[in-house]
Every structure is written in C-alpha cells, then in structure tokens.
C-alpha cells in the first residue's frame, strides 16, 4: 500500500484504492469545479486527471476559488493544475482551455480518455455537449446545473 493513502486503509480495500488511482475524472469548469478536482486528488491520488476551462481568474471569481488576489489574470487551468500537482506530484494533469465541441469530444476519445464527467461549467451549450457525449460513451456524469441569469 502507498503511504500517501494510509488513512484510507481502514475505509476501502487496496483494490478500491487502486481503482481510485486508475480512474480518470474530467472536470469541466473550474470555479466550483476546482473544489471537486482538489478533493478528488486528495482522496484518490489519481494517476491522471483532466481539467478544462477557458477562463482566466478575475476578481469576481475570488468568492468561488481557493486562491488569492495574486492569481487574478492567470488561467484557471494553470492555477488548478499547479494545486493538483502540489497535492500529488506523481499525477499527470491533462489541461484544455477550449470548450468547443471538438475540444470537449477529444477529452472523451484522446490518449487518456475521461471515465467520469464532472460538469461545473456555466455555458448551457457546453452542458448539452457534455450530456450528449457522456450518453454516447456510457459514462457517469455529475453535474452542477445552476447557470444563474445567463440562460436566455
């Protein structure tokens, strides 16, 4: 057993720990989604993780991200990737700053395809694409569906 997961040894079996490490979770949207990604990494020590968000951090994001004012102006994928690697230096973080259909689809068909989809994006069209792709590839999808006043 890996020492990094010693606290899990009485909660889940070695086989379950290995399954967690091997599962590739894709996090789409990194304001609220960053919390899910960081928690996932703390619990799983995953070998691979996919994060996707086109935005840079703005002061208006500081109420939803665990970052300081010094992160304003940086890409969300860069800040979150750095935090994930700080938790698990052995992980491979796959990043994308594109949320168009082909870029999202690539996360489902690429060299390290997503196995679980976490939808935390605030773009309604993107949410539809994620659901269509999750259905096409028979993958579980966990969703944060609030899109506030951006739905017209």
CSV table of N, CA and C in Angstrom, one decimal:
chain,number,residue,atom,x,y,z
A,1,UNK,N,0.8,-1.2,0.0
A,1,UNK,CA,0.0,0.0,0.0
A,1,UNK,C,0.9,1.2,0.0
A,2,UNK,N,0.4,2.3,-0.7
A,2,UNK,CA,1.1,3.5,-0.7
A,2,UNK,C,0.9,4.3,0.6
A,3,UNK,N,2.0,4.8,1.2
A,3,UNK,CA,1.9,5.5,2.4
A,3,UNK,C,1.0,6.7,2.3
A,4,UNK,N,0.9,7.3,1.1
A,4,UNK,CA,0.1,8.5,0.9
A,4,UNK,C,-1.4,8.2,1.1
A,5,UNK,N,-1.8,6.9,1.0
A,5,UNK,CA,-3.2,6.6,1.2
A,5,UNK,C,-3.4,5.8,2.5
A,6,UNK,N,-2.5,5.8,3.4
A,6,UNK,CA,-2.5,5.0,4.6
A,6,UNK,C,-3.8,5.3,5.4
A,7,UNK,N,-4.3,6.5,5.4
A,7,UNK,CA,-5.5,6.8,6.1
A,7,UNK,C,-6.8,6.2,5.5
A,8,UNK,N,-6.7,5.8,4.3
A,8,UNK,CA,-7.8,5.1,3.7
A,8,UNK,C,-7.9,3.6,3.9
A,9,UNK,N,-6.8,3.0,4.5
A,9,UNK,CA,-6.7,1.6,4.6
A,9,UNK,C,-7.8,0.9,5.4
A,10,UNK,N,-8.4,1.6,6.3
A,10,UNK,CA,-9.5,1.0,7.1
A,10,UNK,C,-10.8,1.4,6.5
A,11,UNK,N,-10.9,2.2,5.5
A,11,UNK,CA,-12.1,2.6,4.8
A,11,UNK,C,-12.4,1.9,3.6
A,12,UNK,N,-11.4,1.7,2.7
A,12,UNK,CA,-11.5,1.0,1.5
A,12,UNK,C,-10.4,0.0,1.3
A,13,UNK,N,-10.6,-1.0,0.5
A,13,UNK,CA,-9.6,-2.1,0.3
A,13,UNK,C,-8.5,-1.6,-0.6
A,14,UNK,N,-7.4,-2.3,-0.7
A,14,UNK,CA,-6.3,-2.0,-1.6
A,14,UNK,C,-6.8,-2.0,-3.0
A,15,UNK,N,-7.7,-2.9,-3.4
A,15,UNK,CA,-8.2,-2.9,-4.8
A,15,UNK,C,-9.0,-1.7,-5.1
A,16,UNK,N,-9.8,-1.2,-4.1
A,16,UNK,CA,-10.6,0.0,-4.3
A,16,UNK,C,-9.6,1.2,-4.4
A,17,UNK,N,-8.6,1.3,-3.6
A,17,UNK,CA,-7.6,2.4,-3.7
A,17,UNK,C,-7.0,2.4,-5.1
A,18,UNK,N,-6.6,1.2,-5.6
A,18,UNK,CA,-6.0,1.2,-6.9
A,18,UNK,C,-7.0,1.6,-8.0
A,19,UNK,N,-8.3,1.3,-7.8
A,19,UNK,CA,-9.3,1.7,-8.8
A,19,UNK,C,-9.4,3.2,-8.7
A,20,UNK,N,-9.4,3.8,-7.6
A,20,UNK,CA,-9.4,5.3,-7.5
A,20,UNK,C,-8.3,5.9,-8.2
A,21,UNK,N,-7.1,5.4,-8.0
A,21,UNK,CA,-5.9,5.9,-8.6
A,21,UNK,C,-6.0,5.8,-10.2
A,22,UNK,N,-6.6,4.7,-10.6
A,22,UNK,CA,-6.6,4.5,-12.1
A,22,UNK,C,-7.8,5.2,-12.8
A,23,UNK,N,-8.8,5.6,-12.1
A,23,UNK,CA,-9.9,6.3,-12.7
A,23,UNK,C,-9.6,7.7,-13.2
A,24,UNK,N,-9.9,8.0,-14.4
A,24,UNK,CA,-9.7,9.3,-15.0
A,24,UNK,C,-11.0,10.1,-14.9
A,25,UNK,N,-10.9,11.2,-14.1
A,25,UNK,CA,-12.1,12.0,-13.9
A,25,UNK,C,-11.8,13.3,-14.7
A,26,UNK,N,-12.8,13.8,-15.5
A,26,UNK,CA,-12.7,15.0,-16.2
A,26,UNK,C,-13.5,16.1,-15.5
A,27,UNK,N,-12.9,17.2,-15.2
A,27,UNK,CA,-13.6,18.3,-14.5
A,27,UNK,C,-13.7,19.4,-15.5
A,28,UNK,N,-14.9,19.8,-15.9
A,28,UNK,CA,-15.2,20.8,-16.9
A,28,UNK,C,-15.8,22.0,-16.2
A,29,UNK,N,-15.1,23.1,-16.1
A,29,UNK,CA,-15.5,24.2,-15.4
A,29,UNK,C,-14.7,24.2,-14.0
A,30,UNK,N,-14.0,25.3,-13.8
A,30,UNK,CA,-13.1,25.2,-12.6
A,30,UNK,C,-13.3,26.3,-11.6
A,31,UNK,N,-14.4,27.0,-11.6
A,31,UNK,CA,-14.7,27.8,-10.5
A,31,UNK,C,-15.2,26.9,-9.3
A,32,UNK,N,-16.4,26.5,-9.4
A,32,UNK,CA,-16.8,25.5,-8.4
A,32,UNK,C,-16.1,24.1,-8.6
A,33,UNK,N,-15.9,23.8,-9.9
A,33,UNK,CA,-15.3,22.5,-10.2
A,33,UNK,C,-13.9,22.3,-9.7
A,34,UNK,N,-13.2,23.4,-9.4
A,34,UNK,CA,-11.9,23.3,-8.8
A,34,UNK,C,-11.9,22.6,-7.5
A,35,UNK,N,-12.9,22.9,-6.7
A,35,UNK,CA,-13.1,22.3,-5.4
A,35,UNK,C,-13.2,20.7,-5.5
A,36,UNK,N,-14.1,20.3,-6.5
A,36,UNK,CA,-14.2,18.9,-6.7
A,36,UNK,C,-12.9,18.3,-7.2
A,37,UNK,N,-12.2,18.9,-8.0
A,37,UNK,CA,-10.9,18.4,-8.5
A,37,UNK,C,-9.9,18.2,-7.4
A,38,UNK,N,-9.8,19.2,-6.6
A,38,UNK,CA,-8.8,19.2,-5.5
A,38,UNK,C,-9.2,18.1,-4.5
A,39,UNK,N,-10.5,18.0,-4.2
A,39,UNK,CA,-10.9,17.0,-3.2
A,39,UNK,C,-10.7,15.6,-3.8
A,40,UNK,N,-11.0,15.4,-5.1
A,40,UNK,CA,-10.8,14.2,-5.8
A,40,UNK,C,-9.3,13.7,-5.7
A,41,UNK,N,-8.4,14.7,-5.9
A,41,UNK,CA,-7.0,14.4,-5.9
A,41,UNK,C,-6.5,14.0,-4.5
A,42,UNK,N,-7.1,14.7,-3.5
A,42,UNK,CA,-6.7,14.4,-2.1
A,42,UNK,C,-7.1,13.0,-1.7
A,43,UNK,N,-8.3,12.6,-2.2
A,43,UNK,CA,-8.8,11.3,-1.8
A,43,UNK,C,-8.3,10.1,-2.7
A,44,UNK,N,-8.0,10.4,-4.0
A,44,UNK,CA,-7.7,9.3,-4.9
A,44,UNK,C,-6.2,9.2,-5.2
A,45,UNK,N,-5.5,10.3,-5.1
A,45,UNK,CA,-4.1,10.3,-5.6
A,45,UNK,C,-4.0,9.7,-7.0
A,46,UNK,N,-4.9,10.2,-7.8
A,46,UNK,CA,-5.1,9.7,-9.2
A,46,UNK,C,-3.8,9.9,-10.0
A,47,UNK,N,-3.7,8.9,-10.9
A,47,UNK,CA,-2.5,8.9,-11.9
A,47,UNK,C,-2.7,10.0,-12.9
A,48,UNK,N,-4.0,10.2,-13.3
A,48,UNK,CA,-4.3,11.1,-14.4
A,48,UNK,C,-5.6,11.9,-14.0
A,49,UNK,N,-5.6,13.1,-14.4
A,49,UNK,CA,-6.8,14.0,-14.2
A,49,UNK,C,-6.9,14.9,-15.3
A,50,UNK,N,-8.2,15.2,-15.7
A,50,UNK,CA,-8.4,16.1,-16.9
A,50,UNK,C,-9.1,17.3,-16.3
A,51,UNK,N,-8.6,18.5,-16.6
A,51,UNK,CA,-9.3,19.8,-16.2
A,51,UNK,C,-9.5,20.6,-17.5
A,52,UNK,N,-10.7,21.3,-17.5
A,52,UNK,CA,-11.0,22.1,-18.7
A,52,UNK,C,-11.7,23.3,-18.3
A,53,UNK,N,-11.2,24.5,-18.8
A,53,UNK,CA,-11.9,25.8,-18.5
A,53,UNK,C,-11.2,26.8,-19.4
A,54,UNK,N,-12.0,27.6,-20.1
A,54,UNK,CA,-11.3,28.6,-21.0
A,54,UNK,C,-11.0,29.9,-20.3
A,55,UNK,N,-11.3,30.1,-19.1
A,55,UNK,CA,-11.3,31.4,-18.4
A,55,UNK,C,-10.0,31.7,-17.7
A,56,UNK,N,-9.7,33.0,-17.5
A,56,UNK,CA,-8.7,33.4,-16.6
A,56,UNK,C,-9.4,33.9,-15.3
A,57,UNK,N,-8.6,33.9,-14.2
A,57,UNK,CA,-9.2,34.3,-12.9
A,57,UNK,C,-9.4,35.8,-12.9
A,58,UNK,N,-10.6,36.2,-12.5
A,58,UNK,CA,-11.0,37.6,-12.3
A,58,UNK,C,-11.3,37.8,-10.9
A,59,UNK,N,-11.3,39.0,-10.4
A,59,UNK,CA,-11.6,39.3,-9.0
A,59,UNK,C,-13.0,38.8,-8.7
A,60,UNK,N,-13.9,38.7,-9.7
A,60,UNK,CA,-15.2,38.1,-9.4
A,60,UNK,C,-15.2,36.7,-9.1
A,61,UNK,N,-14.1,36.0,-9.4
A,61,UNK,CA,-14.0,34.5,-9.1
A,61,UNK,C,-13.5,34.2,-7.7
A,62,UNK,N,-13.0,35.2,-7.0
A,62,UNK,CA,-12.4,35.0,-5.7
A,62,UNK,C,-13.4,34.5,-4.6
A,63,UNK,N,-14.7,34.6,-4.9
A,63,UNK,CA,-15.6,34.1,-3.9
A,63,UNK,C,-15.9,32.6,-4.1
A,64,UNK,N,-15.3,32.1,-5.2
A,64,UNK,CA,-15.6,30.7,-5.5
A,64,UNK,C,-14.3,29.8,-5.7
A,65,UNK,N,-13.2,30.4,-5.7
A,65,UNK,CA,-11.9,29.7,-5.9
A,65,UNK,C,-11.1,29.9,-4.6
A,66,UNK,N,-10.3,28.8,-4.3
A,66,UNK,CA,-9.4,28.9,-3.2
A,66,UNK,C,-8.1,29.5,-3.6
A,67,UNK,N,-8.1,30.7,-4.0
A,67,UNK,CA,-6.9,31.4,-4.5
A,67,UNK,C,-6.9,32.8,-3.9
A,68,UNK,N,-5.7,33.4,-4.0
A,68,UNK,CA,-5.6,34.8,-3.6
A,68,UNK,C,-5.6,35.7,-4.7
A,69,UNK,N,-5.5,37.0,-4.4
A,69,UNK,CA,-5.6,38.1,-5.4
A,69,UNK,C,-4.4,37.9,-6.3
A,70,UNK,N,-3.3,37.3,-5.9
A,70,UNK,CA,-2.1,37.2,-6.8
A,70,UNK,C,-2.4,36.2,-8.0
A,71,UNK,N,-3.5,35.5,-8.0
A,71,UNK,CA,-3.9,34.6,-9.1
A,71,UNK,C,-4.7,35.3,-10.1
A,72,UNK,N,-5.2,36.5,-9.9
A,72,UNK,CA,-6.0,37.2,-10.8
A,72,UNK,C,-5.2,37.4,-12.1
A,73,UNK,N,-5.8,37.1,-13.2
A,73,UNK,CA,-5.1,37.3,-14.5
A,73,UNK,C,-4.5,36.0,-15.0
A,74,UNK,N,-4.4,35.0,-14.2
A,74,UNK,CA,-3.8,33.7,-14.6
A,74,UNK,C,-4.9,32.8,-15.1
A,75,UNK,N,-4.6,31.8,-16.0
A,75,UNK,CA,-5.6,30.9,-16.5
A,75,UNK,C,-6.0,29.9,-15.3
A,76,UNK,N,-7.3,29.7,-15.2
A,76,UNK,CA,-7.7,28.8,-14.2
A,76,UNK,C,-7.1,27.4,-14.3
A,77,UNK,N,-6.9,26.9,-15.5
A,77,UNK,CA,-6.3,25.6,-15.7
A,77,UNK,C,-4.8,25.5,-15.2
A,78,UNK,N,-4.1,26.6,-15.3
A,78,UNK,CA,-2.8,26.7,-14.8
A,78,UNK,C,-2.7,26.7,-13.2
A,79,UNK,N,-3.6,27.5,-12.6
A,79,UNK,CA,-3.6,27.6,-11.2
A,79,UNK,C,-4.1,26.3,-10.6
A,80,UNK,N,-5.2,25.7,-11.1
A,80,UNK,CA,-5.7,24.4,-10.6
A,80,UNK,C,-4.7,23.3,-10.8
A,81,UNK,N,-4.1,23.2,-12.0
A,81,UNK,CA,-3.1,22.2,-12.3
A,81,UNK,C,-2.0,22.2,-11.3
A,82,UNK,N,-1.5,23.4,-11.0
A,82,UNK,CA,-0.4,23.6,-10.0
A,82,UNK,C,-0.8,23.1,-8.7
A,83,UNK,N,-2.1,23.4,-8.3
A,83,UNK,CA,-2.6,22.9,-7.0
A,83,UNK,C,-2.7,21.4,-6.9
A,84,UNK,N,-3.2,20.8,-8.1
A,84,UNK,CA,-3.3,19.3,-8.1
A,84,UNK,C,-1.9,18.6,-8.0
A,85,UNK,N,-1.0,19.2,-8.7
A,85,UNK,CA,0.4,18.6,-8.6
A,85,UNK,C,1.0,18.8,-7.3
A,86,UNK,N,0.7,19.9,-6.6
A,86,UNK,CA,1.2,20.1,-5.2
A,86,UNK,C,0.6,19.0,-4.3
A,87,UNK,N,-0.6,18.6,-4.5
A,87,UNK,CA,-1.2,17.5,-3.7
A,87,UNK,C,-0.6,16.2,-4.1
A,88,UNK,N,-0.5,15.9,-5.4
A,88,UNK,CA,0.1,14.6,-5.8
A,88,UNK,C,1.1,14.9,-7.0
A,89,UNK,N,2.4,15.0,-6.6
A,89,UNK,CA,3.4,15.2,-7.6
A,89,UNK,C,3.6,14.1,-8.7
A,90,UNK,N,2.9,13.0,-8.5
A,90,UNK,CA,3.0,11.9,-9.4
A,90,UNK,C,1.9,11.8,-10.4
A,91,UNK,N,1.0,12.8,-10.3
A,91,UNK,CA,-0.1,12.8,-11.2
A,91,UNK,C,0.2,13.5,-12.6
A,92,UNK,N,-0.5,13.1,-13.6
A,92,UNK,CA,-0.4,13.7,-14.9
A,92,UNK,C,-1.7,14.5,-15.1
A,93,UNK,N,-1.6,15.8,-15.1
A,93,UNK,CA,-2.8,16.7,-15.3
A,93,UNK,C,-2.9,17.0,-16.8
A,94,UNK,N,-4.0,16.7,-17.4
A,94,UNK,CA,-4.3,17.0,-18.8
A,94,UNK,C,-5.2,18.2,-18.8
A,95,UNK,N,-4.7,19.3,-19.5
A,95,UNK,CA,-5.5,20.5,-19.4
A,95,UNK,C,-6.0,20.9,-20.8
A,96,UNK,N,-7.1,21.6,-20.8
A,96,UNK,CA,-7.6,22.2,-22.0
A,96,UNK,C,-8.3,23.6,-21.7
A,97,UNK,N,-8.0,24.6,-22.5
A,97,UNK,CA,-8.6,25.9,-22.3
A,97,UNK,C,-9.7,26.1,-23.3
A,98,UNK,N,-10.1,25.0,-24.0
A,98,UNK,CA,-11.1,25.1,-25.0
A,98,UNK,C,-12.4,24.4,-24.6
A,99,UNK,N,-13.6,25.0,-24.8
A,99,UNK,CA,-14.8,24.4,-24.5
A,99,UNK,C,-15.7,24.3,-25.8
A,100,UNK,N,-15.1,24.2,-26.9
A,100,UNK,CA,-15.9,24.0,-28.1
A,100,UNK,C,-16.1,22.5,-28.2
A,101,UNK,N,-17.1,22.0,-29.1
A,101,UNK,CA,-17.5,20.6,-29.1
A,101,UNK,C,-16.3,19.7,-29.4
A,102,UNK,N,-15.5,20.0,-30.4
A,102,UNK,CA,-14.4,19.1,-30.8
A,102,UNK,C,-13.4,19.0,-29.7
A,103,UNK,N,-13.1,20.1,-29.0
A,103,UNK,CA,-12.1,20.0,-27.9
A,103,UNK,C,-12.7,19.2,-26.7
A,104,UNK,N,-14.0,19.4,-26.4
A,104,UNK,CA,-14.6,18.6,-25.4
A,104,UNK,C,-14.6,17.1,-25.8
A,105,UNK,N,-15.0,16.8,-27.0
A,105,UNK,CA,-15.0,15.4,-27.5
A,105,UNK,C,-13.6,14.8,-27.4
A,106,UNK,N,-12.6,15.5,-27.6
A,106,UNK,CA,-11.2,15.0,-27.6
A,106,UNK,C,-10.9,14.4,-26.2
A,107,UNK,N,-11.5,15.0,-25.1
A,107,UNK,CA,-11.3,14.5,-23.8
A,107,UNK,C,-12.0,13.2,-23.6
A,108,UNK,N,-12.9,12.8,-24.4
A,108,UNK,CA,-13.6,11.5,-24.4
A,108,UNK,C,-12.9,10.5,-25.2
A,109,UNK,N,-12.1,10.9,-26.2
A,109,UNK,CA,-11.5,10.0,-27.2
A,109,UNK,C,-10.0,10.0,-27.2
A,110,UNK,N,-9.4,10.9,-26.5
A,110,UNK,CA,-7.9,11.1,-26.5
A,110,UNK,C,-7.1,9.9,-26.0
A,111,UNK,N,-5.9,10.1,-25.8
A,111,UNK,CA,-4.9,9.1,-25.3
A,111,UNK,C,-5.3,8.6,-23.9
A,112,UNK,N,-5.7,9.5,-23.1
A,112,UNK,CA,-6.2,9.2,-21.7
A,112,UNK,C,-7.6,9.7,-21.6
A,113,UNK,N,-8.6,8.9,-22.0
A,113,UNK,CA,-10.0,9.4,-22.1
A,113,UNK,C,-10.6,9.5,-20.7
A,114,UNK,N,-11.5,10.4,-20.6
A,114,UNK,CA,-12.2,10.6,-19.3
A,114,UNK,C,-13.1,9.4,-19.1
A,115,UNK,N,-13.3,9.0,-17.8
A,115,UNK,CA,-14.1,7.9,-17.4
A,115,UNK,C,-15.3,8.3,-16.6
A,116,UNK,N,-15.2,9.5,-15.9
A,116,UNK,CA,-16.2,10.1,-15.1
A,116,UNK,C,-16.2,11.6,-15.5
A,117,UNK,N,-17.4,12.2,-15.7
A,117,UNK,CA,-17.5,13.6,-16.2
A,117,UNK,C,-18.1,14.4,-15.0
A,118,UNK,N,-17.4,15.4,-14.6
A,118,UNK,CA,-17.9,16.4,-13.7
A,118,UNK,C,-18.2,17.7,-14.4
A,119,UNK,N,-19.5,18.0,-14.5
A,119,UNK,CA,-19.9,19.2,-15.2
A,119,UNK,C,-20.1,20.3,-14.2
A,120,UNK,N,-19.2,21.3,-14.3
A,120,UNK,CA,-19.4,22.5,-13.4
A,120,UNK,C,-19.2,23.8,-14.3
A,121,UNK,N,-19.5,23.6,-15.6
A,121,UNK,CA,-19.4,24.8,-16.5
A,121,UNK,C,-20.6,25.7,-16.4
A,122,UNK,N,-20.5,26.9,-16.8
A,122,UNK,CA,-21.6,27.8,-16.8
A,122,UNK,C,-22.1,28.2,-18.2
A,123,UNK,N,-21.8,27.3,-19.1
A,123,UNK,CA,-22.2,27.5,-20.5
A,123,UNK,C,-23.3,26.5,-20.9
A,124,UNK,N,-24.5,26.9,-21.2
A,124,UNK,CA,-25.6,26.0,-21.4
A,124,UNK,C,-25.3,25.0,-22.6
A,125,UNK,N,-24.7,25.5,-23.7
A,125,UNK,CA,-24.4,24.7,-24.8
A,125,UNK,C,-23.4,23.6,-24.4
A,126,UNK,N,-22.4,24.0,-23.6
A,126,UNK,CA,-21.4,23.1,-23.2
A,126,UNK,C,-22.0,22.0,-22.3
A,127,UNK,N,-22.9,22.4,-21.5
A,127,UNK,CA,-23.6,21.4,-20.6
A,127,UNK,C,-24.4,20.3,-21.5
A,128,UNK,N,-24.9,20.8,-22.6
A,128,UNK,CA,-25.6,19.9,-23.5
A,128,UNK,C,-24.6,19.0,-24.1
A,129,UNK,N,-23.5,19.5,-24.6
A,129,UNK,CA,-22.5,18.6,-25.2
A,129,UNK,C,-22.0,17.6,-24.3
A,130,UNK,N,-21.7,18.0,-23.0
A,130,UNK,CA,-21.2,17.0,-22.0
A,130,UNK,C,-22.2,15.9,-21.8
A,131,UNK,N,-23.5,16.2,-21.8
A,131,UNK,CA,-24.5,15.2,-21.6
A,131,UNK,C,-24.6,14.3,-22.8
A,132,UNK,N,-24.5,14.9,-24.0
A,132,UNK,CA,-24.6,14.0,-25.2
A,132,UNK,C,-23.4,13.1,-25.3
A,133,UNK,N,-22.2,13.6,-25.0
A,133,UNK,CA,-21.0,12.8,-25.0
A,133,UNK,C,-21.0,11.7,-23.9
A,134,UNK,N,-21.4,12.1,-22.7
A,134,UNK,CA,-21.5,11.1,-21.6
A,134,UNK,C,-22.4,10.0,-22.0
A,135,UNK,N,-23.5,10.3,-22.6
A,135,UNK,CA,-24.5,9.3,-23.0
A,135,UNK,C,-23.9,8.5,-24.2
A,136,UNK,N,-23.3,9.1,-25.1
A,136,UNK,CA,-22.7,8.4,-26.3
A,136,UNK,C,-21.6,7.4,-25.8
A,137,UNK,N,-20.8,7.8,-24.8
A,137,UNK,CA,-19.7,6.9,-24.3
A,137,UNK,C,-20.1,6.1,-23.0
A,138,UNK,N,-21.4,6.2,-22.7
A,138,UNK,CA,-21.9,5.5,-21.5
A,138,UNK,C,-21.1,5.8,-20.2
A,139,UNK,N,-20.9,7.1,-20.0
A,139,UNK,CA,-20.1,7.5,-18.8
A,139,UNK,C,-21.0,8.2,-17.8
A,140,UNK,N,-20.7,8.0,-16.5
A,140,UNK,CA,-21.4,8.7,-15.5
A,140,UNK,C,-21.1,10.2,-15.6
A,141,UNK,N,-22.1,11.1,-15.3
A,141,UNK,CA,-21.9,12.5,-15.3
A,141,UNK,C,-22.5,13.1,-14.0
A,142,UNK,N,-21.6,13.8,-13.3
A,142,UNK,CA,-22.0,14.5,-12.1
A,142,UNK,C,-22.1,16.0,-12.5
A,143,UNK,N,-23.2,16.6,-12.1
A,143,UNK,CA,-23.5,18.0,-12.6
A,143,UNK,C,-23.8,19.0,-11.5
A,144,UNK,N,-23.3,20.2,-11.7
A,144,UNK,CA,-23.7,21.4,-11.0
A,144,UNK,C,-24.5,22.1,-12.1
A,145,UNK,N,-25.8,22.2,-12.0
A,145,UNK,CA,-26.6,22.7,-13.1
A,145,UNK,C,-27.0,24.2,-13.0
A,146,UNK,N,-26.7,24.8,-11.9
A,146,UNK,CA,-27.0,26.2,-11.8
A,146,UNK,C,-26.3,27.1,-12.8
A,147,UNK,N,-27.0,27.8,-13.6
A,147,UNK,CA,-26.3,28.7,-14.6
A,147,UNK,C,-26.8,30.1,-14.4
A,148,UNK,N,-27.5,30.4,-13.3
A,148,UNK,CA,-27.8,31.7,-12.9
A,148,UNK,C,-28.6,32.5,-13.9
A,149,UNK,N,-28.3,33.7,-14.1
A,149,UNK,CA,-29.0,34.6,-15.0
A,149,UNK,C,-28.5,34.6,-16.4
A,150,UNK,N,-27.6,33.6,-16.8
A,150,UNK,CA,-27.1,33.6,-18.1
A,150,UNK,C,-27.9,32.8,-19.1
A,151,UNK,N,-29.0,32.2,-18.7
A,151,UNK,CA,-29.9,31.5,-19.6
A,151,UNK,C,-30.9,32.5,-20.2
A,152,UNK,N,-30.9,32.5,-21.5
A,152,UNK,CA,-31.9,33.5,-22.2
A,152,UNK,C,-32.8,32.7,-23.0
